[in-house]
Amino acid sequence: MLTARNLTVTYPDGGRGVEDVSFDIESGESVALAGGNGAGKTTLLLALVGILPAKAGSVEVGGLRFSKENRVEYRRAVGLVFQNPDDMLFMPRALDDIMFGPRNLGLSETEARQRAYEVITELGIDHLAERSPLKLSGGEKRMAGLAAVLAMRPSALLLDEPTAFLDPRARRVLIRALERLPQAKLIATHDLAFAGALCSRALLLKEGRLYADGPRDDLFRDERLMDECGLEASLPIPAAGVYWR
Amino acid sequence: MSAGAALSLETLSMGGSPLHRVHPGVKMVCAFALIVLTLSFGRTDVAAMLPFLLYPSVAIGITDIPVGLLARRMAAALPFAAFAGISNLLSDHAVMFRLGGLAVTGGMAACAGILLRTLLSVSYALVLIAATPFPEITAQMRRIHIPGIFIQTLEMTYRYIGTLTDETRGLTNAYRLRAGADDAGVRLARAGSLVGGLFLRTADRAERILAAMRCRGFEANGASVGTRPAHASDWIFLAAVCGSGLLLRIVDVPALIASVIAGMG
């Protein structure tokens, strides 16, 4: 379970990040995190992995509360897939990027490789392993970035605008991959159709505060609520699991 | 080194030639030994150094590294050596020997010696980089306990080059598309804000990359790639390169050949 309790983050210049945000996400649950530009979605995700320090409140995963001392153990349990996969891929081969996390966890070369190939096979991207990240398409980079995080075997997965830069086909491939993952997932996105395909619950952020938390259909179809959060409710929301068919 | 060339060398480093398969630590020791041996020649021992051209030549042959690419990278280093060499030309006019009708002075020999030493040393380093993935080089540096701060600086600089290239490409493309007829290059009057913006963007991006690394357990003190043990073939390679290098340093092969030819005459 991923938990935030009264989480408040401010930027070094005093600017507001997120304020007094609390929620729980159960194991296996997929939750959409929606909000207009600048609502604090990325800030919240970075705070949930402890990259941005909390001014107040706490975050925990599976009962492990984040602290500076246990940050490595904590980040093993919570994986963040960045909005721009180029930020995550910096090694000569995609395989090296996927092995980067396991190696940092102290796994042997053989174990790290084995773990990387498990994830690669699971996601069906074996053909990317030996290729340079520079030569991958947007969709391939996204899958490689996802694999790089999954190789850490996290129990919770945070995704920041996962459909950014993706064409419809790559988007479908990503949905299929995410549907199969057993982790608790928090998906920050503007793409409500994508969120609808994966999540039955949504959190709406407005100006850094948690404005609404409830069933996806109730929230996404509430035009006034969506408008207040800088979102549009007019998109058709498919039932979870049917988007790609 | 331009970032584009760095990327080409990086791509080459992922090859599968016999030299690529040699243990990275062994290749580093060999490159270091060859550089030391090359630099140990006297300032005018040009002919005695020539056999050392064998090493980069064989390496290029084995790995299929494009000679043009290496030549361009070497060309970047040679002007500095040329400056140092020219000062010798001006200071040492003593004639050492005559080559046909040309009087070869000590300054000319020293200048050629500096250029050849630079050419050889840079070629050993470039061959190493082109035949070894960069993370493996830094992993070996960690293994031999080179100070972490030096390795981290090197790693971050290396990654920053890629980031800087990406951002530069995006920014200059966007500039040129809106520069009208003035799209051949960035005008000086606009360069300041463009370069300032570029550094702010790259710093921002570099921070995101570091955050992504930290999310995956990076703590700035561990190797990001593993190391494999050296096999017997690696030790044989080490012995062959260093042993032959030492032999070529001790025995002046060109002088030996010249004396044999003179003896035959």
Short mmCIF file of C-alpha atoms in Angstrom, two decimals, chain A residues 46 49-51 71-72 75 78 80 82 84 86-93 96-98 100-101 103-104 109 134-135 148-149 152, chain B residues 7 10-11 13-14 133-136 158-159 166 205 208-219 222-228:
data_model
loop_
_atom_site.label_atom_id
_atom_site.label_comp_id
_atom_site.label_asym_id
_atom_site.label_seq_id
_atom_site.Cartn_x
_atom_site.Cartn_y
_atom_site.Cartn_z
CA LEU A 46 8.68 13.47 -6.88
CA VAL A 49 9.75 9.00 -4.02
CA GLY A 50 11.53 11.42 -1.70
CA ILE A 51 13.33 13.35 -4.43
CA ARG A 71 15.89 6.18 1.03
CA VAL A 72 17.59 3.41 -0.96
CA ARG A 75 13.12 3.75 -3.61
CA VAL A 78 8.45 2.75 -5.18
CA LEU A 80 8.83 6.42 -10.77
CA PHE A 82 9.45 9.98 -15.66
CA ASN A 84 10.35 12.23 -20.57
CA ASP A 86 15.14 10.52 -22.27
CA ASP A 87 15.70 11.58 -18.66
CA MET A 88 15.80 7.91 -17.65
CA LEU A 89 17.94 6.48 -20.43
CA PHE A 90 21.56 7.49 -20.30
CA MET A 91 23.57 4.30 -20.74
CA PRO A 92 25.04 3.00 -24.02
CA ARG A 93 22.53 0.16 -24.36
CA ASP A 96 22.50 -1.32 -19.34
CA ASP A 97 19.79 1.18 -18.45
CA ILE A 98 17.52 -1.64 -17.30
CA PHE A 100 21.33 0.21 -13.79
CA GLY A 101 18.89 -0.05 -10.86
CA ARG A 103 23.34 -2.99 -10.07
CA ASN A 104 22.88 -0.07 -7.71
CA GLU A 109 26.20 -8.93 -12.75
CA LEU A 134 19.42 7.16 -28.78
CA LYS A 135 18.07 5.04 -31.61
CA ALA A 148 14.21 0.11 -16.06
CA VAL A 149 11.86 0.84 -13.17
CA MET A 152 13.84 -2.75 -9.30
CA LEU B 7 28.27 9.66 -29.73
CA GLU B 10 30.03 5.52 -28.02
CA THR B 11 28.22 3.63 -30.75
CA SER B 13 32.25 1.03 -28.28
CA MET B 14 29.26 -1.32 -28.37
CA PRO B 133 31.84 1.15 -23.31
CA PHE B 134 32.37 4.20 -21.12
CA PRO B 135 30.58 2.75 -18.05
CA GLU B 136 32.99 -0.19 -18.14
CA TYR B 158 30.20 12.47 -20.08
CA ARG B 159 26.44 12.36 -19.56
CA ASP B 166 20.34 17.26 -27.31
CA ARG B 205 17.54 18.49 -17.57
CA ARG B 208 15.96 15.47 -13.86
CA ILE B 209 18.42 12.84 -15.06
CA LEU B 210 20.08 12.78 -11.64
CA ALA B 211 16.65 12.45 -10.02
CA ALA B 212 15.87 9.50 -12.32
CA MET B 213 19.19 7.93 -11.35
CA ARG B 214 18.54 8.44 -7.65
CA CYS B 215 15.08 6.89 -8.04
CA ARG B 216 16.88 3.76 -9.19
CA GLY B 217 19.24 3.54 -6.26
CA PHE B 218 22.13 5.69 -7.52
CA GLU B 219 24.02 7.05 -4.54
CA GLY B 222 28.68 2.67 -6.50
CA ALA B 223 29.54 1.24 -9.87
CA SER B 224 26.70 1.44 -12.36
CA VAL B 225 28.02 -1.55 -14.26
CA GLY B 226 29.44 -4.77 -13.00
CA THR B 227 32.86 -6.16 -13.79
CA ARG B 228 33.73 -9.61 -15.01
#
